[in-house]
Coordinates of C-alpha atoms in Angstrom, one line a residue:
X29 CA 5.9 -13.5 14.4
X30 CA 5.4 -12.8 10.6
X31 CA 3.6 -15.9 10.7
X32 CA 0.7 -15.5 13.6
X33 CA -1.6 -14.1 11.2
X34 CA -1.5 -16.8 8.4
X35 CA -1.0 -19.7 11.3
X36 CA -4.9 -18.3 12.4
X37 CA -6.5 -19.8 9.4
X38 CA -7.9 -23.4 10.4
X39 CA -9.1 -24.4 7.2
X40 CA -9.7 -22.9 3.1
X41 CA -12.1 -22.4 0.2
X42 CA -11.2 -25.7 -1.9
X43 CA -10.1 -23.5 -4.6
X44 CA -7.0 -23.1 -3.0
X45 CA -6.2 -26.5 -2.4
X46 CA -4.7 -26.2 0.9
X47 CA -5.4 -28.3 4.3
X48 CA -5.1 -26.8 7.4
X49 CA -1.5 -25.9 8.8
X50 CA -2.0 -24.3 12.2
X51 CA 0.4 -26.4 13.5
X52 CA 2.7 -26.7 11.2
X53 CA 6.5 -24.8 11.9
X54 CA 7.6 -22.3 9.5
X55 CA 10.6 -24.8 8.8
X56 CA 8.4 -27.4 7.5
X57 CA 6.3 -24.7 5.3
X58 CA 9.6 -23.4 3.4
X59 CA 10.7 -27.2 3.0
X60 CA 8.7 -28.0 0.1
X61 CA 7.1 -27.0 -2.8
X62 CA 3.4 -27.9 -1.3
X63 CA 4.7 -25.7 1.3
X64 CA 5.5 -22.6 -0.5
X65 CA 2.2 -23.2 -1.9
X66 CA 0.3 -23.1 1.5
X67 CA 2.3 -19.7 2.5
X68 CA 0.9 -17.5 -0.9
X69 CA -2.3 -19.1 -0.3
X70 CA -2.5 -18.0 3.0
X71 CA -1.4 -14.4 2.4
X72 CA -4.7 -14.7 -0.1
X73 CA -6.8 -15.8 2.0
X74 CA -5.9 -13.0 4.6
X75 CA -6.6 -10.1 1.9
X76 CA -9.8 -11.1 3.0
X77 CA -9.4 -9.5 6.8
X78 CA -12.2 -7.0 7.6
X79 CA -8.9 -4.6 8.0
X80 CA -8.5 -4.9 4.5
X81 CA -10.2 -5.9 1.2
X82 CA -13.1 -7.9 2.9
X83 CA -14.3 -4.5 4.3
X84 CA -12.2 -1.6 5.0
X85 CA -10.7 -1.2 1.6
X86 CA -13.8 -2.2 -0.5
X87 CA -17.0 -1.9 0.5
X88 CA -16.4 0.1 4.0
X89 CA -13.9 3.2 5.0
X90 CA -12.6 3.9 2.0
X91 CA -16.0 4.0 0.1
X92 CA -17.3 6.5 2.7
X93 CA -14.2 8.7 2.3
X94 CA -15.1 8.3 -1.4
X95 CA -18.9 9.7 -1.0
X96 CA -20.2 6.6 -1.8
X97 CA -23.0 6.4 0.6
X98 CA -25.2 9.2 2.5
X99 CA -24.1 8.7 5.8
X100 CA -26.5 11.0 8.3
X101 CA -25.4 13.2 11.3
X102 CA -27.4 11.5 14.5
X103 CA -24.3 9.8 16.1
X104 CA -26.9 7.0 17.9
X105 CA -27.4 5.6 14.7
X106 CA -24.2 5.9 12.7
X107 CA -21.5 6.2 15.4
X108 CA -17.8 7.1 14.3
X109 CA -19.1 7.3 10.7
X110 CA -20.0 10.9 11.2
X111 CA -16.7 11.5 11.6
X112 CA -15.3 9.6 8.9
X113 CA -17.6 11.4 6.0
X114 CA -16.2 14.5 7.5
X115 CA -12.8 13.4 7.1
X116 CA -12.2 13.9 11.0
X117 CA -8.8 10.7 10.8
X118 CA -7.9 12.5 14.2
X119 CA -10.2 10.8 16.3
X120 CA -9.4 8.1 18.7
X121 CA -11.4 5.4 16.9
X122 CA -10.6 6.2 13.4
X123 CA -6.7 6.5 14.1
X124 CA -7.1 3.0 15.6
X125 CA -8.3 1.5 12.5
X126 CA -6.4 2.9 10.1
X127 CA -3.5 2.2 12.4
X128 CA -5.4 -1.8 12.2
X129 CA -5.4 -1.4 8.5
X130 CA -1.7 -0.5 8.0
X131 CA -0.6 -3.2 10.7
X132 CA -2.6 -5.9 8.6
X133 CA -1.0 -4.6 5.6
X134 CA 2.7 -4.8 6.8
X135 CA 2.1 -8.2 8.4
X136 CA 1.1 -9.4 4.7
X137 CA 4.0 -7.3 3.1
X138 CA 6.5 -9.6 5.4
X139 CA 5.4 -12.6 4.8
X140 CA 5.7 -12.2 1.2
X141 CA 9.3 -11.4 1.9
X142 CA 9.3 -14.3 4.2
X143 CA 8.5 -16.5 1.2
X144 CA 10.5 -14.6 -1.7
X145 CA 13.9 -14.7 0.4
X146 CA 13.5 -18.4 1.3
X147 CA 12.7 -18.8 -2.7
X148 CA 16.0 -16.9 -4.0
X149 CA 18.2 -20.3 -3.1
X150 CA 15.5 -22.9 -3.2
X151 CA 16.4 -25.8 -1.9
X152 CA 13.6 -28.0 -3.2
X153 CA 12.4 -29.1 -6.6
X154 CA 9.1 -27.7 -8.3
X155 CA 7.5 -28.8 -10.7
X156 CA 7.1 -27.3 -14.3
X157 CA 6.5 -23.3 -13.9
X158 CA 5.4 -23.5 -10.2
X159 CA 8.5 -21.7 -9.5
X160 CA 8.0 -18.3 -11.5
X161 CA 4.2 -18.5 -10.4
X162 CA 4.7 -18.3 -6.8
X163 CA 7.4 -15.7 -7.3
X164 CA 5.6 -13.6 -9.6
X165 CA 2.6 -13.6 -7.8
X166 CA 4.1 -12.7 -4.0
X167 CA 5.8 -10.0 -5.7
X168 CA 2.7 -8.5 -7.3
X169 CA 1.3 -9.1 -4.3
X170 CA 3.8 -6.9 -2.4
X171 CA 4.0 -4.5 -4.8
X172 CA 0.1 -4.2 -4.8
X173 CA 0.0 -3.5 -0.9
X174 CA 2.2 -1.2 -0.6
X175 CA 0.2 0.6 -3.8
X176 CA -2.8 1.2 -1.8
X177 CA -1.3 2.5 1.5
X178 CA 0.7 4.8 -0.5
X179 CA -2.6 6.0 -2.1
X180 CA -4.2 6.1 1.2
X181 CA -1.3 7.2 3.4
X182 CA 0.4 9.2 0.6
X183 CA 0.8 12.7 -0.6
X184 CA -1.3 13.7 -3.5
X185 CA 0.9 12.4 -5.8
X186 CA 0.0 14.4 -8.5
X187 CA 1.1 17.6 -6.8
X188 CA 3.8 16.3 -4.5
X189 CA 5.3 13.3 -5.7
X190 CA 8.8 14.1 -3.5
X191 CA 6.7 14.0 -0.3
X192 CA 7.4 11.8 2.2
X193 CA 5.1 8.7 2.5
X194 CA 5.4 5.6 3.4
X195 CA 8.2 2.6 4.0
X196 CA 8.9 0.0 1.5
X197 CA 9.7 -3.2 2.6
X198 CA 11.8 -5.9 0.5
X199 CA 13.3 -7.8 3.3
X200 CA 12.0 -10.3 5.9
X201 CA 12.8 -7.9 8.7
X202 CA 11.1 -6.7 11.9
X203 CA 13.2 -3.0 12.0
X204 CA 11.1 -0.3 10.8
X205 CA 12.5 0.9 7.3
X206 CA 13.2 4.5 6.2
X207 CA 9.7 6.4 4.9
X208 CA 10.8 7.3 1.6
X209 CA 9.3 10.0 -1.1
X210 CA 6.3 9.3 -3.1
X211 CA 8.0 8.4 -5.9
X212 CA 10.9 6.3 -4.9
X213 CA 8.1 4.3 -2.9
X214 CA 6.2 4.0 -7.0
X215 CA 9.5 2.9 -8.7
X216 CA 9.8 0.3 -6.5
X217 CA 6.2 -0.7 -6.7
X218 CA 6.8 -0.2 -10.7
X219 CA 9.8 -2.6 -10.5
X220 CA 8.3 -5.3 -8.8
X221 CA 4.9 -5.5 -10.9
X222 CA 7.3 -5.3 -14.3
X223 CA 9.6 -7.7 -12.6
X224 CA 6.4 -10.2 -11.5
X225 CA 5.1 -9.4 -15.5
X226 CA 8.1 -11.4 -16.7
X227 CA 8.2 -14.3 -14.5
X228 CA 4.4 -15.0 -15.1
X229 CA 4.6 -14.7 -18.8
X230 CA 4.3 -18.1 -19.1
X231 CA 0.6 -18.1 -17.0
X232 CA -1.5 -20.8 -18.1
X233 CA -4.5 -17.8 -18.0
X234 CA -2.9 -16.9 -21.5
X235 CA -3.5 -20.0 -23.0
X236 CA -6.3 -21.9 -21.2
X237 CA -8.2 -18.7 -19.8
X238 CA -9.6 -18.2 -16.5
X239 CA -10.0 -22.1 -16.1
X240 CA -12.7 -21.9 -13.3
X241 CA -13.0 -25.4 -12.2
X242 CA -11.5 -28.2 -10.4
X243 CA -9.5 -30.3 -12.7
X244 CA -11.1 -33.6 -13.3
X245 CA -8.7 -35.8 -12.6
X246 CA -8.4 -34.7 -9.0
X247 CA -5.3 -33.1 -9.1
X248 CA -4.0 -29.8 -7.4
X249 CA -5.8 -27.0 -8.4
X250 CA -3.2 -24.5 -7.8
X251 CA -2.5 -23.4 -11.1
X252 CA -6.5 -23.0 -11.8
X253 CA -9.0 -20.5 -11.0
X254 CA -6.6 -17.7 -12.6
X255 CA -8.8 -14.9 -12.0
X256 CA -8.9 -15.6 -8.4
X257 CA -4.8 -15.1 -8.3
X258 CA -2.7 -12.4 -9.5
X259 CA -2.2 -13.5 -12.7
X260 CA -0.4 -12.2 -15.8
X261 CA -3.3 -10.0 -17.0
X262 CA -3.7 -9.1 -13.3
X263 CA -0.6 -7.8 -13.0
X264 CA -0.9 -5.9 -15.8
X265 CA -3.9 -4.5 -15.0
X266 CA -2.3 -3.6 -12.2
X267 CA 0.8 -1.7 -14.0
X268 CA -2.1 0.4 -16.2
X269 CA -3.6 1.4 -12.5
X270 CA -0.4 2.8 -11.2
X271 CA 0.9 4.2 -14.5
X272 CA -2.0 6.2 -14.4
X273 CA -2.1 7.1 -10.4
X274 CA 1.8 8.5 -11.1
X275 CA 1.2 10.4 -14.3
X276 CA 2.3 8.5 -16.9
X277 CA -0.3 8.0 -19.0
X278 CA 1.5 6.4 -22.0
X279 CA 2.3 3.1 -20.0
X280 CA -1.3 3.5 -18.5
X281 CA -2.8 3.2 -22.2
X282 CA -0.5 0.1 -23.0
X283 CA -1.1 -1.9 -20.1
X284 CA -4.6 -1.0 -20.6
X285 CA -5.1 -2.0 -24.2
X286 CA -3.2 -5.5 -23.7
X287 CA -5.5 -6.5 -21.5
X288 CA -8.5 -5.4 -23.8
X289 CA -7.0 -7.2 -26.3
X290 CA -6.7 -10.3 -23.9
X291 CA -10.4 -9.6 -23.6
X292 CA -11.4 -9.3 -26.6
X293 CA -9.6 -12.8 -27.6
X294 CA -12.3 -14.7 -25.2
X295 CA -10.3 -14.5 -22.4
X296 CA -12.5 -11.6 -20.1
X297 CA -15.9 -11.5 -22.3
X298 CA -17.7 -8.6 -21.7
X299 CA -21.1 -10.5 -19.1
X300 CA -24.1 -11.8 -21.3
X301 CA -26.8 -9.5 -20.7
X302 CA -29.4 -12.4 -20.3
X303 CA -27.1 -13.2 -16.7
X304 CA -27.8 -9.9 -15.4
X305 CA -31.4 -8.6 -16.4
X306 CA -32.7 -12.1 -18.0
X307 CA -32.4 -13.9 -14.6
X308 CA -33.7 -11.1 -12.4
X309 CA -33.9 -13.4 -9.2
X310 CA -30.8 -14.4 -9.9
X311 CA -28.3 -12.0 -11.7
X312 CA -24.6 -11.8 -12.0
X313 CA -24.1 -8.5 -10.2
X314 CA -20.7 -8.4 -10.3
X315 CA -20.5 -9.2 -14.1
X316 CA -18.0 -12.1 -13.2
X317 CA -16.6 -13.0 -16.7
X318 CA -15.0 -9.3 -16.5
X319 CA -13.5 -10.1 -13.5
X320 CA -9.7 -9.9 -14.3
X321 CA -8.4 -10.4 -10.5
X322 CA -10.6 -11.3 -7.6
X323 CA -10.8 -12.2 -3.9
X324 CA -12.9 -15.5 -2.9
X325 CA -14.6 -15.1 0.5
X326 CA -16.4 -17.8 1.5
X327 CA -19.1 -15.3 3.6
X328 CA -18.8 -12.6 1.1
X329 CA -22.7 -12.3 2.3
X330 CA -21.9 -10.4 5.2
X331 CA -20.6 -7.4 3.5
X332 CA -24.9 -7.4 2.6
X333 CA -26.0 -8.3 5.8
X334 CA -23.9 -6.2 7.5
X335 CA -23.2 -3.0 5.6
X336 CA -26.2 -2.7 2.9
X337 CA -29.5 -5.2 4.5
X338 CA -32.1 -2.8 4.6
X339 CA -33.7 -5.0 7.3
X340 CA -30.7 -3.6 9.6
X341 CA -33.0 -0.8 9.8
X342 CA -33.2 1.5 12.7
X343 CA -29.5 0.5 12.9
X344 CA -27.2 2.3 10.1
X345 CA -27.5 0.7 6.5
X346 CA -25.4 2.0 4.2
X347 CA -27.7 3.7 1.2
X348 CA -27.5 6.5 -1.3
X349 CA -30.0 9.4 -2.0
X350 CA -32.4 8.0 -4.2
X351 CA -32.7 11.4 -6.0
X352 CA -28.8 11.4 -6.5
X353 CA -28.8 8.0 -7.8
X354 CA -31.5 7.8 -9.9
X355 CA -31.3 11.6 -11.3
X356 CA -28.1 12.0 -11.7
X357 CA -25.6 9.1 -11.5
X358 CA -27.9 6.9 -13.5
X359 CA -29.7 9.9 -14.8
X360 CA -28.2 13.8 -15.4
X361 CA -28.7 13.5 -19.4
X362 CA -25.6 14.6 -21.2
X363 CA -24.5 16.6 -18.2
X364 CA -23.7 12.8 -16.1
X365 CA -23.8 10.3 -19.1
X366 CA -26.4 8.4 -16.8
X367 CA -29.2 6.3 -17.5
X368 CA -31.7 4.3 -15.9
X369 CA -31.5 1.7 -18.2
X370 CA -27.6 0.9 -17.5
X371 CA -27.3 -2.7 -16.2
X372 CA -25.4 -1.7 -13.6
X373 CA -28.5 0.5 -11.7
X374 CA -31.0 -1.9 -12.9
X375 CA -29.5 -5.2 -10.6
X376 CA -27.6 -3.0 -8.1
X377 CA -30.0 -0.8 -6.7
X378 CA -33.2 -1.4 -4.8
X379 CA -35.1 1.4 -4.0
X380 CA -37.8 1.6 -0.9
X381 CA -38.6 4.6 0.0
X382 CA -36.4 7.6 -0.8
X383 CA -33.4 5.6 -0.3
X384 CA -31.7 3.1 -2.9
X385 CA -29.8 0.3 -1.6
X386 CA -26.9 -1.7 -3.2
X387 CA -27.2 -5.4 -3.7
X388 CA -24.1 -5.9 -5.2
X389 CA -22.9 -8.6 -3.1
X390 CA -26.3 -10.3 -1.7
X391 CA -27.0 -13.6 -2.2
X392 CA -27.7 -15.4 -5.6
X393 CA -29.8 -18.5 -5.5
X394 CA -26.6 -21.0 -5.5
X395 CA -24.7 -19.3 -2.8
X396 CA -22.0 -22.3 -3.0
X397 CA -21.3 -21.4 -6.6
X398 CA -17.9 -19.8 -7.1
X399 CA -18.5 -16.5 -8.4
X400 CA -21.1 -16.1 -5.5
X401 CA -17.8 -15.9 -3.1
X402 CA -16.1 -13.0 -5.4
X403 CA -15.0 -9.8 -4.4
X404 CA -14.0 -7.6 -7.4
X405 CA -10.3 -6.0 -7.3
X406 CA -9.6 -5.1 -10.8
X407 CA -12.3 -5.5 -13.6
X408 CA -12.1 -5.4 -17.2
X409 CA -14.2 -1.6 -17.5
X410 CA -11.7 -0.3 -15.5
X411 CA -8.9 -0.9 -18.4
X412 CA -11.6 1.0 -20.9
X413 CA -11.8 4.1 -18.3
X414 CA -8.0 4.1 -18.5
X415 CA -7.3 4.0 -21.8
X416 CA -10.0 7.2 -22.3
X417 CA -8.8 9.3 -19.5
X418 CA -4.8 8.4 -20.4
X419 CA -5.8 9.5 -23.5
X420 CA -7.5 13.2 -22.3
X421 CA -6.4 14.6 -24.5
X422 CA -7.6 13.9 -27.8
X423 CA -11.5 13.7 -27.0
X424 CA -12.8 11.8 -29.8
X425 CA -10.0 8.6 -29.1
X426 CA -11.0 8.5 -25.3
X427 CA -15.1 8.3 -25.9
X428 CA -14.7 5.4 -28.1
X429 CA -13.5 3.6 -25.5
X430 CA -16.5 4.9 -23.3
X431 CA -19.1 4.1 -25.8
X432 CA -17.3 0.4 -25.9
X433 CA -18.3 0.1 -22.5
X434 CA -21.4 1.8 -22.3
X435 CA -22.6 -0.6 -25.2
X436 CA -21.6 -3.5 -22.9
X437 CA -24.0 -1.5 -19.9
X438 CA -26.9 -1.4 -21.9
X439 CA -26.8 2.3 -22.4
X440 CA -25.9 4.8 -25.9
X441 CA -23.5 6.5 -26.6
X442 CA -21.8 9.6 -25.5
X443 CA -21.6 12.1 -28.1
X444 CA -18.4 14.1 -26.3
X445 CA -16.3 13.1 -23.4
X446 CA -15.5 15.6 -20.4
X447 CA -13.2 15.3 -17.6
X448 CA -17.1 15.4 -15.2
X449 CA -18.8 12.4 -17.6
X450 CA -15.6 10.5 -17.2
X451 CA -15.7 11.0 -13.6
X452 CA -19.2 9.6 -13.8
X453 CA -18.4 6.5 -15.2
X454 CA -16.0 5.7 -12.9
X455 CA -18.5 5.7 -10.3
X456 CA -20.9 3.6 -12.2
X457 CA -18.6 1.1 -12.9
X458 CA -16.6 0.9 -9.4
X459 CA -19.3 1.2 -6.7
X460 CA -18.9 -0.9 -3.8
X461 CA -15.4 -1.7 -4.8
X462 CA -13.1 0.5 -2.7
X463 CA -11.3 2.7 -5.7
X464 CA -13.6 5.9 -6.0
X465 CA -11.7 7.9 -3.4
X466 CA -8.2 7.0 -5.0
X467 CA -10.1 8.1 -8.2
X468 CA -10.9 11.7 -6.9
X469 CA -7.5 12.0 -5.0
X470 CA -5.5 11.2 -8.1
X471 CA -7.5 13.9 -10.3
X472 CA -7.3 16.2 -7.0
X473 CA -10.8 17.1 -7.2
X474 CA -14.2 17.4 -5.5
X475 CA -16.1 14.4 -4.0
X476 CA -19.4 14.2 -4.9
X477 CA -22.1 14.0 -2.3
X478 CA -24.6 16.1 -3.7
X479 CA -25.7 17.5 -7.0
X480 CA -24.5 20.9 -5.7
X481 CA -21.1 21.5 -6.4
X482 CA -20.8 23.9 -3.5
X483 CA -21.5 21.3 -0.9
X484 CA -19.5 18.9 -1.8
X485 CA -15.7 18.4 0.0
X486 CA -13.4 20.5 -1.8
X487 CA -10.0 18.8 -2.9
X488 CA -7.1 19.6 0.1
X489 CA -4.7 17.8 2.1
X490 CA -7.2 17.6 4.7
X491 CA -9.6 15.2 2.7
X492 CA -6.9 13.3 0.9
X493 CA -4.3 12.5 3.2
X494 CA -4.8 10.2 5.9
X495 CA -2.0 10.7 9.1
X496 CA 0.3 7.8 9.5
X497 CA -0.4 5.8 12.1
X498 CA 1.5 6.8 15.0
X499 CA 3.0 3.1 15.9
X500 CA 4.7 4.1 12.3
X501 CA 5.6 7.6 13.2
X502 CA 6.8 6.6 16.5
X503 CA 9.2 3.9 15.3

């Protein structure tokens, strides 16, 4: 049963070197190394579900819990989203998808078990490091799952890290596990990112880069397109993300700088400016050279067409205020940081009429070309943002590493660096990527919808914790 979801896919991007195995037994995919190879590719490719990263956890639900969008009241054109930007999870449609986003999850979390236990005694040969790779990466895999439903299905962890939260699962197993506390749930997620870390060390992204084309030769890409796998930098990332989500900020700050110093070596360059405003009908929206770890969708065009067209129009389109956006997230003065300059305003957002809609993921001209099938998970200006806010509390450290970034956006400088300008950034840099709410739930804080304080939802339980599902609850 662990299987029926990655048995669905009929055929792959060629980046992932894979031919279709609907019909192949789960005997014959654990049999060989090309096999094993097939099973972590799949569970990529499946991070791509509209239940997960290729709409509810990026550009969908959890960007509307995170105020990304100005989602109306009139329930014949925006449905159960009403509901959602009032954080109403009780309702009978919204308990059904996040109860279709955990399922999706677990399914994912077990086959990565699947394929770890059949790896502890492997009974066939691989070749070179193939081994540590496919380890490394279903562990960070794993341990990156169960990361975002405990931010989503978790306690505040910040305030009540000894809550209970959610199961962790490290066996191939179909009984439901123990929930466990908050924190025992991020040790584990801790150990099995540090644990991945060490068997990837040896990552051909640290030698040879990113390595975004098809060998020459004709041989198996597996070990290419690094940045489209969790790879060592990736992973790292990764640890810099959570050591800041659990409060400790001193691991945050390492992670963080290692992979700015990976960046700074050629690895992640900061985007060329003349591939964002020099080509303006045909920029690089997502800034892909920054792009330390993403998804490949082969439709990524959908999320435009289907969340953000404004030719959906009378139907809902997802927009922002285009007095919010352009007068204070890319605006404000020293109060936001924000200016209408920033790259990331200047190819993102369209305005027509007194909306402004995001264009992040539309089209470029060569919609076959590689980076036109990306959807960002972890990006290089996030690692900046950590090292300044894991380092709160000497001011004048924290907005060098703002100013780095906003140098790289086109923008100046900030003169002084507050916990609200931060905030800000964030924003700016993550839109359309699914981590703003997990942002505002880990600093416990209003969500902004408006430029009045007062009407915008206040930090609680209510906002920040999303029920378990009760097919979890039940069990």
């Amino acid at each position: 049963m662990a299987l029926v979801s990655l048995l669905a896919v009929s055929a792959c991007d060629a980046w992932l070197d894979v031919k279709p195995y609907d019909k192949m037994s789960q005997d014959e995919l654990l049999s060989t190394e090309d096999g094993f190879m097939k099973l972590l590719n799949g569970i990529y490719i499946e991070l791509n579900s509209d239940m997960l990263y290729g709409g509810a956890l990026s550009v969908e639900m959890v960007e509307i819990m995170g105020g990304a969008y100005t989602i109306g009241t009139d329930n014949t054109v925006w449905g159960n989203y009403a509901d959602l930007a009032e954080y109403e999870y009780g309702t009978d449609y919204w308990r059904a998808r996040f109860s279709e986003t955990w399922n999706k999850a677990y399914s994912l979390i077990l086959n990565c078990n699947l394929l770890l236990e059949n790896l502890q005694e492997p009974q066939v040969r691989f070749t070179g490091e193939n081994y540590k790779i496919i380890k490394g990466e279903a562990l960070a895999l794993r341990a990156m799952l169960h990361f975002d439903m405990l931010r989503l299905f978790g306690p505040v962890y910040s305030r009540n890290p000894d809550m209970p939260a959610i199961p962790y699962y490290k066996r191939y197993s179909v009984v439901p596990n123990d929930i466990l506390p908050a924190s025992e749930v991020a040790s584990e997620i801790l150990h099995d990112l540090q644990e991945a870390r060490i068997l990837l060390a040896n990552d051909p992204v640290r030698t040879s880069g990113t390595m975004t084309s098809a060998p020459s030769d004709g041989s198996s890409s597996f070990m290419y397109y690094r940045n489209l796998r969790l790879n060592y930098y990736a992973v790292t990332a990764l640890l810099a993300r959570c050591g800041l989500y659990f409060g400790d900020k001193d691991a945050a700050y390492d992670y963080a700088v290692e992979v700015i110093e990976a960046a700074g070596s050629g690895i992640f360059p900061f985007v060329d400016k003349s591939l964002v405003t020099g080509s303006p009908d045909d920029p690089d929206r997502i800034f892909s050279s920054e792009i330390i770890f993403a998804l490949t969708h082969s439709q990524r065009n959908k999320l435009f067409k289907n969340y953000y067209d404004p030719s959906r129009i009378p139907n809902y389109v997802f927009r922002m205020d285009n007095d919010l956006m352009s007068d204070l997230i890319f605006g404000g003065g020293a109060l936001t940081g924000g200016n209408q300059d920033d790259y990331r305003y200047r190819v993102n957002w369209v305005a027509t009429g007194a909306n402004r809609y995001f264009y992040k993921y539309s089209d470029m001209a060569d919609p076959g070309s590689i980076v036109n099938t990306m959807i960002p998970m972890i990006r290089l200006g996030e690692m900046y943002l950590i090292v300044a806010e894991s380092r709160s509390e000497d001011i004048g450290a924290g907005v060098v590493y703002v100013n780095r970034l906003r140098a790289n956006r086109g923008v100046s400088a900030l003169q002084t660096l507050t916990a609200r300008t931060l905030q800000y950034e964030y924003i700016r840099e993550l839109y359309g990527e699914g981590q703003l709410f997990f942002m505002y739930k880990r600093m416990f804080t209003p969500i902004l919808f408006t430029s009045a304080d007062s009407r915008n939802p206040r930090p609680s339980d209510a906002v920040f914790v999303v029920p378990l599902p009760t097919s979890e609850t039940d069990n």
